[in-house]
Coordinates of C-alpha atoms in Angstrom, one line a residue:
Chain A
M1 CA 0.0 0.0 0.0
I2 CA 2.8 2.4 0.9
R3 CA 4.5 1.4 -2.3
F4 CA 1.3 2.1 -4.3
V5 CA 1.0 5.6 -2.8
A6 CA 4.7 6.3 -3.2
R7 CA 4.8 5.3 -6.9
H8 CA 1.7 7.2 -7.7
S9 CA 2.8 10.3 -6.0
I10 CA 6.0 10.2 -7.9
A11 CA 4.0 9.7 -11.1
V12 CA 1.8 12.7 -10.3
A13 CA 4.8 14.8 -9.5
V14 CA 6.5 13.9 -12.8
A15 CA 3.2 14.5 -14.7
L16 CA 3.1 18.0 -13.2
M17 CA 6.6 18.7 -14.3
F18 CA 5.8 17.6 -17.8
T19 CA 2.5 19.6 -18.0
A20 CA 3.7 22.8 -16.2
P21 CA 5.2 24.4 -19.3
F22 CA 2.0 23.9 -21.3
V23 CA 0.0 25.5 -18.5
F24 CA 2.3 28.5 -18.1
V25 CA 2.2 29.1 -21.9
L26 CA -1.6 28.9 -22.0
L27 CA -2.1 31.2 -19.0
T28 CA 0.4 33.7 -20.4
A29 CA -1.4 33.7 -23.7
F30 CA -4.4 35.2 -22.0
M31 CA -2.6 38.0 -20.1
T32 CA -2.0 41.6 -21.0
S33 CA 1.5 42.2 -22.3
D34 CA 2.3 44.1 -19.0
Q35 CA 1.3 41.2 -16.8
A36 CA 3.3 38.8 -19.0
L37 CA 6.4 40.6 -17.8
T38 CA 5.6 40.1 -14.1
S39 CA 6.0 36.9 -12.1
R40 CA 2.2 36.6 -11.4
L41 CA 1.2 33.4 -12.9
W42 CA -2.6 33.7 -13.0
P43 CA -4.1 36.2 -15.4
D44 CA -5.5 39.2 -13.6
S45 CA -8.0 39.6 -16.4
W46 CA -8.5 37.3 -19.4
H47 CA -7.8 38.5 -22.9
P48 CA -8.9 36.0 -25.5
E49 CA -8.6 38.8 -28.0
N50 CA -4.8 38.1 -28.0
F51 CA -5.6 35.2 -30.3
V52 CA -7.4 37.5 -32.7
E53 CA -4.6 40.0 -32.6
I54 CA -2.0 37.6 -33.8
F55 CA -4.1 36.8 -36.8
T56 CA -4.8 40.5 -37.6
A57 CA -1.5 42.1 -36.8
L58 CA 0.4 39.4 -38.8
P59 CA -0.4 37.3 -41.8
M60 CA -0.7 34.3 -39.5
F61 CA -3.5 32.9 -41.7
D62 CA -1.2 32.9 -44.7
Y63 CA 1.5 31.1 -42.7
L64 CA -1.1 28.6 -41.7
V65 CA -2.1 27.9 -45.3
N66 CA 1.5 27.6 -46.3
T67 CA 2.1 25.1 -43.5
V68 CA -0.9 23.0 -44.4
V69 CA 0.0 23.0 -48.1
Y70 CA 3.6 22.0 -47.3
A71 CA 2.6 19.3 -44.8
G72 CA -0.3 18.0 -46.8
L73 CA 1.4 17.7 -50.2
A74 CA 4.6 16.3 -48.6
T75 CA 2.6 13.6 -46.9
L76 CA 0.6 12.7 -50.0
F77 CA 3.7 12.6 -52.2
M78 CA 5.6 10.6 -49.6
L79 CA 2.9 7.9 -49.4
L80 CA 2.6 7.7 -53.2
S81 CA 6.3 7.0 -53.6
S82 CA 7.3 5.2 -50.4
V83 CA 4.5 2.6 -50.1
P84 CA 5.6 0.8 -53.2
A85 CA 9.2 1.0 -52.3
A86 CA 8.5 -0.3 -48.8
Y87 CA 6.5 -3.2 -50.4
A88 CA 9.4 -4.1 -52.6
L89 CA 11.8 -4.2 -49.6
A90 CA 9.5 -6.1 -47.3
K91 CA 7.6 -8.5 -49.5
L92 CA 9.5 -9.1 -52.7
R93 CA 12.6 -11.2 -53.1
W94 CA 15.3 -9.8 -55.3
R95 CA 19.1 -9.6 -55.3
G96 CA 20.3 -6.3 -53.8
S97 CA 17.3 -5.7 -51.6
N98 CA 19.5 -5.7 -48.5
A99 CA 21.9 -3.3 -50.1
V100 CA 19.1 -0.9 -51.0
F101 CA 17.7 -1.1 -47.5
V102 CA 21.2 -0.3 -46.1
V103 CA 21.3 2.8 -48.4
V104 CA 17.8 3.8 -47.2
I105 CA 19.1 3.6 -43.6
C106 CA 22.1 5.7 -44.4
M107 CA 19.9 8.3 -46.1
M108 CA 17.7 8.4 -43.0
M109 CA 20.7 8.9 -40.7
L110 CA 22.4 11.5 -42.9
P111 CA 22.5 14.9 -41.2
P112 CA 20.6 17.2 -43.6
Q113 CA 23.2 19.8 -43.3
V114 CA 25.7 17.6 -45.2
V115 CA 23.9 17.9 -48.5
T116 CA 22.3 21.3 -47.9
V117 CA 24.6 23.4 -50.1
P118 CA 24.6 21.3 -53.3
L119 CA 20.8 20.8 -53.0
Y120 CA 20.3 24.5 -52.4
L121 CA 22.3 25.3 -55.6
M122 CA 20.3 22.7 -57.5
W123 CA 17.0 24.3 -56.5
A124 CA 18.4 27.8 -57.1
N125 CA 19.3 26.8 -60.7
A126 CA 15.7 25.5 -61.0
G127 CA 14.5 28.9 -59.8
L128 CA 12.6 27.4 -56.9
T129 CA 14.4 28.9 -53.9
G130 CA 12.1 31.2 -52.0
T131 CA 9.3 28.7 -52.3
L132 CA 8.5 25.5 -50.3
W133 CA 8.7 23.3 -53.5
P134 CA 12.3 22.2 -52.7
L135 CA 10.8 20.6 -49.6
I136 CA 7.7 19.1 -51.2
L137 CA 8.9 17.8 -54.6
P138 CA 11.6 15.4 -53.3
M139 CA 8.8 13.5 -51.5
L140 CA 7.8 12.2 -54.9
A141 CA 11.1 10.4 -55.0
G142 CA 10.6 8.5 -51.7
D143 CA 11.4 9.5 -48.2
A144 CA 14.0 7.4 -46.3
F145 CA 12.2 7.5 -43.0
G146 CA 8.8 6.8 -44.6
I147 CA 10.2 3.8 -46.5
F148 CA 11.9 2.5 -43.3
L149 CA 8.8 2.8 -41.1
L150 CA 6.4 1.4 -43.8
R151 CA 8.7 -1.6 -44.3
Q152 CA 8.6 -2.3 -40.6
F153 CA 4.9 -2.3 -40.7
L154 CA 4.6 -4.4 -43.8
L155 CA 6.9 -7.1 -42.3
T156 CA 4.2 -7.8 -39.7
I157 CA 1.7 -8.8 -42.4
P158 CA 1.9 -12.6 -42.9
D159 CA 3.0 -13.7 -46.3
E160 CA 0.2 -16.3 -46.5
Y161 CA -2.3 -13.6 -47.4
L162 CA -0.1 -12.3 -50.2
D163 CA 0.5 -15.8 -51.5
A164 CA -3.2 -16.6 -51.6
A165 CA -3.8 -13.6 -53.8
R166 CA -0.9 -14.5 -56.0
I167 CA -2.3 -18.0 -56.5
D168 CA -5.5 -16.4 -57.6
G169 CA -3.5 -14.8 -60.3
C170 CA -3.0 -11.3 -58.9
G171 CA 0.1 -9.4 -60.1
E172 CA 2.2 -7.7 -57.5
W173 CA 0.6 -4.3 -57.9
R174 CA -2.8 -5.9 -57.4
V175 CA -1.6 -7.7 -54.4
L176 CA -0.4 -4.4 -53.0
A177 CA -3.6 -2.6 -53.8
R178 CA -6.1 -5.3 -52.8
V179 CA -4.5 -7.2 -50.0
V180 CA -1.7 -5.3 -48.4
L181 CA -3.1 -1.7 -48.5
P182 CA -6.3 -2.6 -46.5
M183 CA -4.3 -4.6 -43.9
A184 CA -1.6 -1.9 -43.6
R185 CA -4.0 0.9 -43.0
P186 CA -2.9 1.6 -39.4
G187 CA 0.8 1.6 -40.4
I188 CA 0.1 3.9 -43.3
A189 CA -1.9 6.2 -41.1
A190 CA 0.9 6.3 -38.5
T191 CA 3.6 7.0 -41.2
A192 CA 1.4 9.8 -42.7
I193 CA 0.9 11.4 -39.3
F194 CA 4.7 11.3 -38.7
Q195 CA 5.4 12.9 -42.0
F196 CA 2.7 15.5 -41.5
F197 CA 4.1 16.4 -38.1
Y198 CA 7.6 16.5 -39.4
A199 CA 6.7 19.0 -42.0
W200 CA 4.5 21.0 -39.6
N201 CA 7.4 21.2 -37.1
D202 CA 10.1 21.6 -39.7
F203 CA 12.2 24.7 -39.1
Y204 CA 15.5 24.0 -41.0
G205 CA 13.9 23.5 -44.4
P206 CA 11.7 26.5 -44.5
L207 CA 14.5 28.6 -43.0
L208 CA 16.9 27.5 -45.7
Y209 CA 14.6 28.0 -48.7
T210 CA 12.1 30.7 -47.7
S211 CA 13.7 33.0 -45.1
E212 CA 14.2 35.7 -47.7
E213 CA 10.6 35.4 -48.9
Q214 CA 8.3 36.2 -46.1
S215 CA 5.1 35.4 -48.0
N216 CA 6.1 31.8 -48.1
W217 CA 6.9 31.3 -44.5
T218 CA 5.5 28.4 -42.4
L219 CA 4.1 28.7 -38.9
S220 CA 7.3 27.4 -37.3
L221 CA 9.5 29.8 -39.1
A222 CA 7.2 32.7 -38.5
L223 CA 7.0 31.8 -34.8
S224 CA 10.8 31.9 -34.5
Q225 CA 10.7 35.4 -36.0
F226 CA 7.6 36.5 -34.0
K227 CA 9.5 38.3 -31.3
H228 CA 11.4 40.4 -33.8
L229 CA 8.2 41.2 -35.8
H230 CA 6.3 42.0 -32.7
H231 CA 8.8 43.3 -30.2
V232 CA 8.7 41.7 -26.8
E233 CA 5.0 41.1 -26.2
W234 CA 5.3 37.8 -24.5
N235 CA 1.5 37.3 -24.3
L236 CA 1.2 37.4 -28.1
V237 CA 4.3 35.2 -28.5
M238 CA 2.7 32.7 -26.2
A239 CA -0.7 32.9 -28.0
A240 CA 1.1 32.2 -31.3
T241 CA 2.9 29.3 -29.6
V242 CA -0.4 27.9 -28.5
V243 CA -1.7 28.2 -32.1
V244 CA 1.3 26.3 -33.5
M245 CA 1.1 23.6 -30.8
A246 CA -2.6 23.0 -30.6
P247 CA -3.3 21.2 -34.0
V248 CA -0.5 18.7 -33.3
I249 CA -1.9 17.8 -29.9
V250 CA -5.5 17.6 -31.2
V251 CA -4.4 15.2 -34.0
F252 CA -2.4 13.2 -31.5
F253 CA -5.5 12.6 -29.3
L254 CA -7.6 11.6 -32.3
A255 CA -5.0 9.1 -33.6
Q256 CA -3.2 8.2 -30.4
K257 CA -3.2 4.4 -30.8
A258 CA -1.7 4.3 -34.3
F259 CA 0.7 7.0 -33.3
V260 CA 2.2 5.3 -30.3
R261 CA 2.5 2.0 -32.2
G262 CA 4.4 3.9 -34.9
V263 CA 6.8 5.4 -32.4
T264 CA 7.4 2.0 -31.0
L265 CA 8.2 0.6 -34.4
T266 CA 10.8 3.2 -35.0
G267 CA 12.7 1.6 -32.2
V268 CA 13.5 -2.0 -32.6
K269 CA 11.6 -4.7 -34.5
G270 CA 7.8 -4.6 -33.9
Chain B
M1 CA -2.8 -13.9 -37.3
V2 CA -2.3 -17.3 -38.8
S3 CA -4.8 -18.3 -41.3
T4 CA -6.9 -21.2 -40.1
L5 CA -7.9 -22.4 -43.5
D6 CA -6.6 -26.0 -44.0
V7 CA -5.0 -25.6 -47.3
P8 CA -1.6 -26.9 -48.4
A9 CA 1.1 -24.3 -48.0
P10 CA 1.3 -22.2 -51.1
P11 CA 4.6 -22.1 -52.9
R12 CA 6.6 -19.0 -52.0
V13 CA 7.1 -16.7 -54.9
R14 CA 10.6 -17.0 -55.9
P15 CA 12.5 -15.1 -58.6
P16 CA 12.3 -17.4 -61.6
R17 CA 15.5 -19.1 -62.8
R18 CA 18.2 -17.5 -64.9
R19 CA 17.5 -17.2 -68.6
D20 CA 13.8 -17.5 -67.9
P21 CA 12.0 -14.7 -69.6
R22 CA 9.8 -14.5 -66.5
R23 CA 12.9 -13.5 -64.6
W24 CA 13.1 -10.3 -66.6
R25 CA 9.4 -9.6 -66.1
Y26 CA 9.9 -10.1 -62.4
R27 CA 12.8 -7.7 -62.4
L28 CA 10.8 -5.1 -64.2
T29 CA 8.0 -5.5 -61.7
V30 CA 10.4 -4.9 -58.8
L31 CA 11.9 -2.0 -60.6
S32 CA 8.4 -0.5 -61.1
F33 CA 8.0 -0.5 -57.3
L34 CA 11.4 1.0 -56.6
A35 CA 11.8 3.5 -59.4
P36 CA 10.9 6.6 -57.5
A37 CA 13.0 5.7 -54.5
L38 CA 16.0 4.9 -56.8
V39 CA 15.6 8.3 -58.4
G40 CA 15.5 9.8 -54.9
I41 CA 18.7 8.1 -53.9
A42 CA 20.5 9.2 -57.0
V43 CA 19.3 12.8 -57.0
F44 CA 19.1 13.6 -53.2
L45 CA 21.8 11.4 -51.8
V46 CA 24.5 10.3 -54.3
Y47 CA 24.6 13.5 -56.4
P48 CA 24.8 16.0 -53.5
L49 CA 27.3 13.9 -51.6
L50 CA 29.6 13.8 -54.6
A51 CA 29.0 17.5 -55.3
A52 CA 29.8 18.4 -51.7
V53 CA 33.1 16.5 -51.9
Y54 CA 34.0 18.3 -55.1
F55 CA 32.8 21.8 -53.9
S56 CA 34.9 21.3 -50.7
F57 CA 38.0 21.7 -52.8
T58 CA 36.8 24.9 -54.3
R59 CA 36.0 28.5 -53.4
F60 CA 32.9 30.3 -54.6
D61 CA 29.8 32.2 -53.4
L62 CA 26.3 32.1 -54.8
L63 CA 27.2 34.3 -57.8
T64 CA 30.6 33.0 -58.9
T65 CA 31.6 29.7 -60.4
P66 CA 33.7 27.3 -58.2
V67 CA 37.5 27.8 -58.4
W68 CA 39.7 24.9 -57.5
V69 CA 41.8 25.6 -54.3
G70 CA 43.0 22.1 -53.5
L71 CA 43.1 21.4 -49.8
R72 CA 43.0 25.0 -48.7
N73 CA 39.6 24.7 -47.1
Y74 CA 40.6 21.8 -45.0
V75 CA 43.8 23.4 -43.9
Y76 CA 41.9 26.4 -42.9
L77 CA 39.3 24.3 -41.1
F78 CA 41.8 22.3 -39.0
S79 CA 44.4 25.1 -38.3
Q80 CA 42.7 28.5 -38.4
D81 CA 38.9 28.4 -38.0
S82 CA 38.5 28.8 -34.3
A83 CA 34.7 28.9 -34.7
A84 CA 34.8 25.4 -36.2
W85 CA 36.5 24.1 -33.1
T86 CA 34.2 26.0 -30.8
S87 CA 31.2 24.6 -32.6
A88 CA 32.6 21.1 -32.6
A89 CA 33.3 21.4 -28.9
N90 CA 29.7 22.6 -28.3
T91 CA 28.3 19.7 -30.3
L92 CA 30.5 17.2 -28.5
W93 CA 29.3 18.7 -25.2
L94 CA 25.8 18.0 -26.2
V95 CA 26.6 14.5 -27.3
V96 CA 28.2 13.8 -23.9
F97 CA 25.4 15.3 -21.8
L98 CA 22.2 15.5 -23.8
V99 CA 22.2 11.9 -25.1
P100 CA 22.7 10.2 -21.7
A101 CA 20.4 12.6 -19.9
R102 CA 17.6 11.9 -22.3
M103 CA 18.2 8.1 -22.1
L104 CA 18.3 8.2 -18.3
M105 CA 15.1 10.2 -18.1
A106 CA 13.4 8.0 -20.7
L107 CA 14.4 4.8 -18.8
L108 CA 13.2 6.2 -15.5
T109 CA 9.8 7.4 -16.8
A110 CA 9.3 4.2 -18.7
M111 CA 10.1 2.1 -15.6
L112 CA 7.8 4.3 -13.5
L113 CA 5.0 3.6 -16.0
T114 CA 5.5 -0.1 -15.7
H115 CA 4.9 0.1 -12.0
V116 CA 1.9 2.4 -12.0
R117 CA -1.3 0.5 -11.6
R118 CA -4.0 3.2 -11.8
G119 CA -4.2 5.5 -14.8
A120 CA -1.2 4.2 -16.6
G121 CA -2.6 5.2 -19.9
L122 CA -3.2 8.8 -18.8
F123 CA 0.3 9.1 -17.3
R124 CA 1.8 7.7 -20.5
T125 CA 0.0 10.2 -22.6
I126 CA 1.0 13.1 -20.3
F127 CA 4.7 12.0 -20.2
Y128 CA 4.6 11.7 -24.0
L129 CA 3.0 15.0 -24.8
P130 CA 6.0 17.3 -24.7
A131 CA 7.7 15.2 -27.4
L132 CA 4.9 16.4 -29.7
A133 CA 5.3 20.1 -29.1
P134 CA 6.8 21.6 -32.3
P135 CA 10.5 22.3 -31.4
V136 CA 10.3 26.0 -32.3
A137 CA 7.2 26.4 -30.0
A138 CA 8.8 24.3 -27.2
T139 CA 12.0 26.3 -27.3
I140 CA 10.3 29.6 -27.2
A141 CA 8.2 28.4 -24.3
F142 CA 11.3 27.3 -22.4
V143 CA 13.2 30.6 -23.0
F144 CA 10.1 32.3 -21.6
L145 CA 9.8 30.0 -18.6
F146 CA 13.5 30.3 -17.8
N147 CA 13.6 34.0 -18.4
P148 CA 16.0 35.1 -15.6
A149 CA 14.0 38.2 -14.5
T150 CA 10.3 37.4 -15.2
G151 CA 10.1 33.7 -15.8
P152 CA 8.3 31.4 -13.4
V153 CA 11.3 29.0 -12.9
N154 CA 13.4 31.6 -11.3
G155 CA 10.4 33.0 -9.5
F156 CA 9.9 29.5 -8.0
L157 CA 13.6 29.2 -7.1
G158 CA 13.3 32.6 -5.5
L159 CA 10.6 31.3 -3.2
L160 CA 13.0 28.6 -2.1
G161 CA 15.6 31.2 -1.4
I162 CA 17.7 30.2 -4.4
D163 CA 19.1 32.8 -6.7
G164 CA 18.4 31.3 -10.1
P165 CA 21.0 31.4 -12.9
L166 CA 20.6 33.4 -16.1
W167 CA 19.8 30.2 -18.0
F168 CA 19.6 30.9 -21.8
D169 CA 21.4 34.2 -21.3
S170 CA 24.4 32.8 -19.6
P171 CA 27.3 31.2 -21.6
G172 CA 27.7 28.6 -18.8
W173 CA 24.0 27.7 -18.4
A174 CA 22.8 28.0 -22.0
K175 CA 23.7 24.4 -23.0
P176 CA 22.4 22.9 -19.7
S177 CA 19.2 24.8 -20.4
L178 CA 19.0 23.1 -23.8
V179 CA 19.5 19.7 -22.1
L180 CA 16.5 20.4 -19.8
L181 CA 14.5 21.2 -22.9
G182 CA 15.6 17.9 -24.5
V183 CA 14.8 16.0 -21.3
W184 CA 11.4 17.5 -21.1
A185 CA 10.6 16.3 -24.6
V186 CA 11.8 12.8 -24.0
G187 CA 8.5 11.0 -24.8
D188 CA 9.4 9.4 -28.1
L189 CA 12.4 7.6 -26.5
M190 CA 10.3 6.7 -23.4
V191 CA 7.6 5.0 -25.6
I192 CA 10.3 2.9 -27.2
F193 CA 11.8 1.9 -23.9
L194 CA 8.4 1.2 -22.5
A195 CA 7.6 -1.3 -25.3
A196 CA 10.9 -3.0 -24.7
L197 CA 10.3 -3.2 -20.9
L198 CA 6.9 -4.8 -21.5
D199 CA 8.6 -7.4 -23.7
V200 CA 10.8 -8.7 -20.9
P201 CA 9.3 -12.0 -19.9
K202 CA 7.7 -11.8 -16.5
P203 CA 8.9 -15.3 -15.4
L204 CA 12.5 -14.0 -15.5
Y205 CA 11.6 -11.5 -12.8
E206 CA 9.8 -14.1 -10.7
A207 CA 12.7 -16.5 -11.0
A208 CA 15.1 -13.8 -9.9
S209 CA 12.9 -12.9 -6.9
I210 CA 12.8 -16.5 -5.9
D211 CA 16.6 -16.6 -6.1
G212 CA 16.6 -13.7 -3.6
A213 CA 17.5 -10.9 -6.0
N214 CA 16.7 -7.4 -4.7
A215 CA 15.3 -4.7 -6.9
W216 CA 18.7 -3.4 -8.0
Q217 CA 19.9 -6.9 -8.9
R218 CA 16.7 -7.6 -10.8
F219 CA 17.3 -4.3 -12.8
R220 CA 21.0 -5.0 -13.3
F221 CA 20.8 -8.7 -14.3
V222 CA 17.3 -9.0 -15.9
T223 CA 16.2 -5.6 -17.2
L224 CA 19.4 -4.2 -18.5
P225 CA 20.5 -7.2 -20.5
A226 CA 17.1 -7.5 -22.0
L227 CA 17.1 -3.8 -22.9
S228 CA 20.6 -3.6 -24.3
P229 CA 19.8 -3.7 -28.0
V230 CA 17.2 -0.9 -27.5
L231 CA 19.7 1.1 -25.5
L232 CA 22.3 0.7 -28.1
F233 CA 19.9 1.8 -30.8
A234 CA 18.8 4.8 -28.7
A235 CA 22.4 5.8 -28.0
V236 CA 23.4 5.7 -31.7
T237 CA 20.4 7.5 -33.1
G238 CA 20.7 10.0 -30.2
V239 CA 24.3 10.8 -31.2
I240 CA 23.3 11.2 -34.8
Q241 CA 20.4 13.4 -33.9
T242 CA 22.6 15.5 -31.7
L243 CA 25.2 15.8 -34.6
Q244 CA 22.5 17.7 -36.5
Y245 CA 21.2 19.7 -33.5
F246 CA 20.1 22.9 -35.1
T247 CA 16.5 24.2 -34.4
Q248 CA 16.5 24.5 -30.6
A249 CA 19.9 26.1 -30.5
A250 CA 19.0 28.6 -33.3
V251 CA 15.7 29.5 -31.8
A252 CA 16.8 29.8 -28.2
A253 CA 19.7 32.1 -29.3
S254 CA 17.4 34.2 -31.4
V255 CA 14.6 34.6 -28.8
A256 CA 16.9 34.9 -25.7
S257 CA 19.1 37.6 -27.4
G258 CA 15.9 39.5 -28.2
T259 CA 17.6 42.3 -30.1
A260 CA 18.2 40.8 -33.5
T261 CA 18.9 43.4 -36.1
T262 CA 16.4 43.3 -38.9
G263 CA 18.0 42.1 -42.1
G264 CA 20.5 39.8 -40.5
G265 CA 17.9 37.1 -40.2
V266 CA 18.0 34.3 -37.7
S267 CA 21.6 33.5 -38.4
S268 CA 22.8 36.8 -37.0
T269 CA 22.2 35.6 -33.4
F270 CA 23.5 32.1 -33.8
G271 CA 25.6 31.1 -30.8
Y272 CA 24.1 33.6 -28.3
P273 CA 25.4 34.1 -25.7
E274 CA 29.1 34.3 -26.6
E275 CA 29.0 31.4 -29.1
S276 CA 28.0 29.0 -26.3
T277 CA 25.2 27.5 -28.3
L278 CA 26.9 27.6 -31.7
T279 CA 26.6 23.9 -32.7
Y280 CA 28.5 22.5 -35.7
P281 CA 25.5 22.6 -38.1
L282 CA 24.8 26.2 -37.1
H283 CA 28.4 27.1 -38.0
L284 CA 28.0 25.3 -41.3
Y285 CA 24.8 27.1 -42.1
R286 CA 26.2 30.5 -41.2
T287 CA 29.2 29.9 -43.3
G288 CA 27.2 29.0 -46.3
F289 CA 24.1 31.2 -46.1
R290 CA 25.3 34.2 -44.1
Y291 CA 28.9 34.6 -45.4
Y292 CA 28.1 32.8 -48.7
D293 CA 31.4 30.9 -48.4
M294 CA 30.0 27.9 -50.2
G295 CA 33.2 26.0 -50.8
Y296 CA 34.3 26.1 -47.2
A297 CA 30.8 25.2 -46.0
N298 CA 31.1 22.0 -48.1
A299 CA 34.4 21.2 -46.4
L300 CA 32.6 21.5 -43.1
A301 CA 29.9 19.3 -44.5
V302 CA 32.3 16.6 -45.6
V303 CA 33.8 16.4 -42.1
L304 CA 30.3 16.2 -40.6
F305 CA 29.5 13.4 -43.1
V306 CA 32.6 11.4 -42.1
V307 CA 31.7 11.6 -38.4
A308 CA 28.0 10.8 -38.9
F309 CA 28.8 7.9 -41.2
A310 CA 31.2 6.4 -38.7
V311 CA 28.4 6.5 -36.1
T312 CA 25.9 5.0 -38.6
L313 CA 28.3 2.1 -39.2
V314 CA 27.9 1.1 -35.5
L315 CA 24.2 0.9 -36.2
L316 CA 24.6 -1.0 -39.4
R317 CA 26.7 -3.7 -37.7
R318 CA 23.6 -4.4 -35.5
F319 CA 21.5 -4.2 -38.7
R320 CA 19.7 -7.5 -38.1
T321 CA 18.8 -6.8 -34.5
F322 CA 17.1 -3.5 -35.1
A323 CA 15.8 -4.0 -38.7
G324 CA 13.9 -7.1 -37.7
G325 CA 15.9 -9.1 -40.3
R326 CA 14.2 -11.6 -42.5

């Protein structure tokens, strides 16, 4: 009994530590800018209009649209190109599949900064720097992390189902479409959510390609510049922070199960 | 998930034999699945790697064509560029402290979760949530919370009679502050450890208890060995992630400094305060996109590649363990 209480009080204490930053951010978002600079934690008066102000004083809505377009297209393109590649790596036998998988892992592990300059020059030659296309278009050519994660999911589907379809005369593309896709739906959903969050949170990519072109900024990039655009009004900075965090957390609660399973699979085998 | 239908085991599809025309059709099928990824590997991995190596022996900015300078960039990197050494030391510092701190916290919280009976799901969600916070948003929140003058953290420490440090504004405390941020957002690692902990067979613990093992011995001789592949995986990926540590350091510096000049962009505050948060990737970025010294930036990139690749090799040697083999 003492153990039970001790363990649960520790858990509650840790939970408070993990949630406290969210609570402070949320409370500050409702304060006046003067109070945000004091050490009083509870808003003296509530100012939900802060959330309106960040959308009117700045083109936050445009940044939101840019972010949704970037994250949405990147996710769609990633799935179109990576699901077949993952299928070939998980369910087809061919010489060199291990070698290709090793290359995929290396690509996943490669620090993006290593190839930044050559890729930037490539996109500059194509006239696409200043836009988000250099971050979206490569997703049509497969994403290493997406391929890796999808492959891990597909490995958990028993071959017997595929073989049954093959005996019925299905070609590999039909096996993928008719048998594997329906069974892999949770895995595909988890991978899609990962990709969407990655793009939503991405700072390095938008900074690299769009920092000179403010109309193409994403929310994360705009948020990093918010203090400079808006002086030191912490209450508004925190309101903007809430706006950037909220959708991610809402999506997480809607798709928690698939998501946690996905995180687990990024670790070791399923 | 085994099919219960009582049919003879279907033959596995095998690549048809050599010279068989079906072999070529099969190859074409495989290729049709892989074509986009192979293009991606060629255009976004092989080409830029080769280009980076070539450019690292040249000198140019965005507007000029590369001029061959031989090893001069590398000589400069290793003998004269003090910022390269500062940034490498900062990155190494983070590898040494951030990675173990995150692993320790992930292990502790995961073990706590395995012992919680009531509300385990709720606690797991709460512990996990910070990992979801977009890094830019989380960093800004932390700079605000740890604001030396007005932030609640120092306010709380003041109540305890402790004079809180300057956190993100102090060259000595800026990196430890970033470690706290990383430890807070430890949920992704925690979920991986938790899954591994739940995979440890229960009878092992019971047998150990019967043999008179105390809690520490059960941890040391049952839990740790069972977890070692996951721990290795976490350590290696942690090191690789830390080698690319960029966003949190850039944003913390930008927000904490507060007085960025317009026009300089984010990179004008990199390293604040006093280059203490200038990580190696930030130095690389600044070299290329603030000073437009593209040739030298590629020399920095090649060195980063060599280090990251060496670490990746450790992972590849355990390829079977973590890839689930076939």
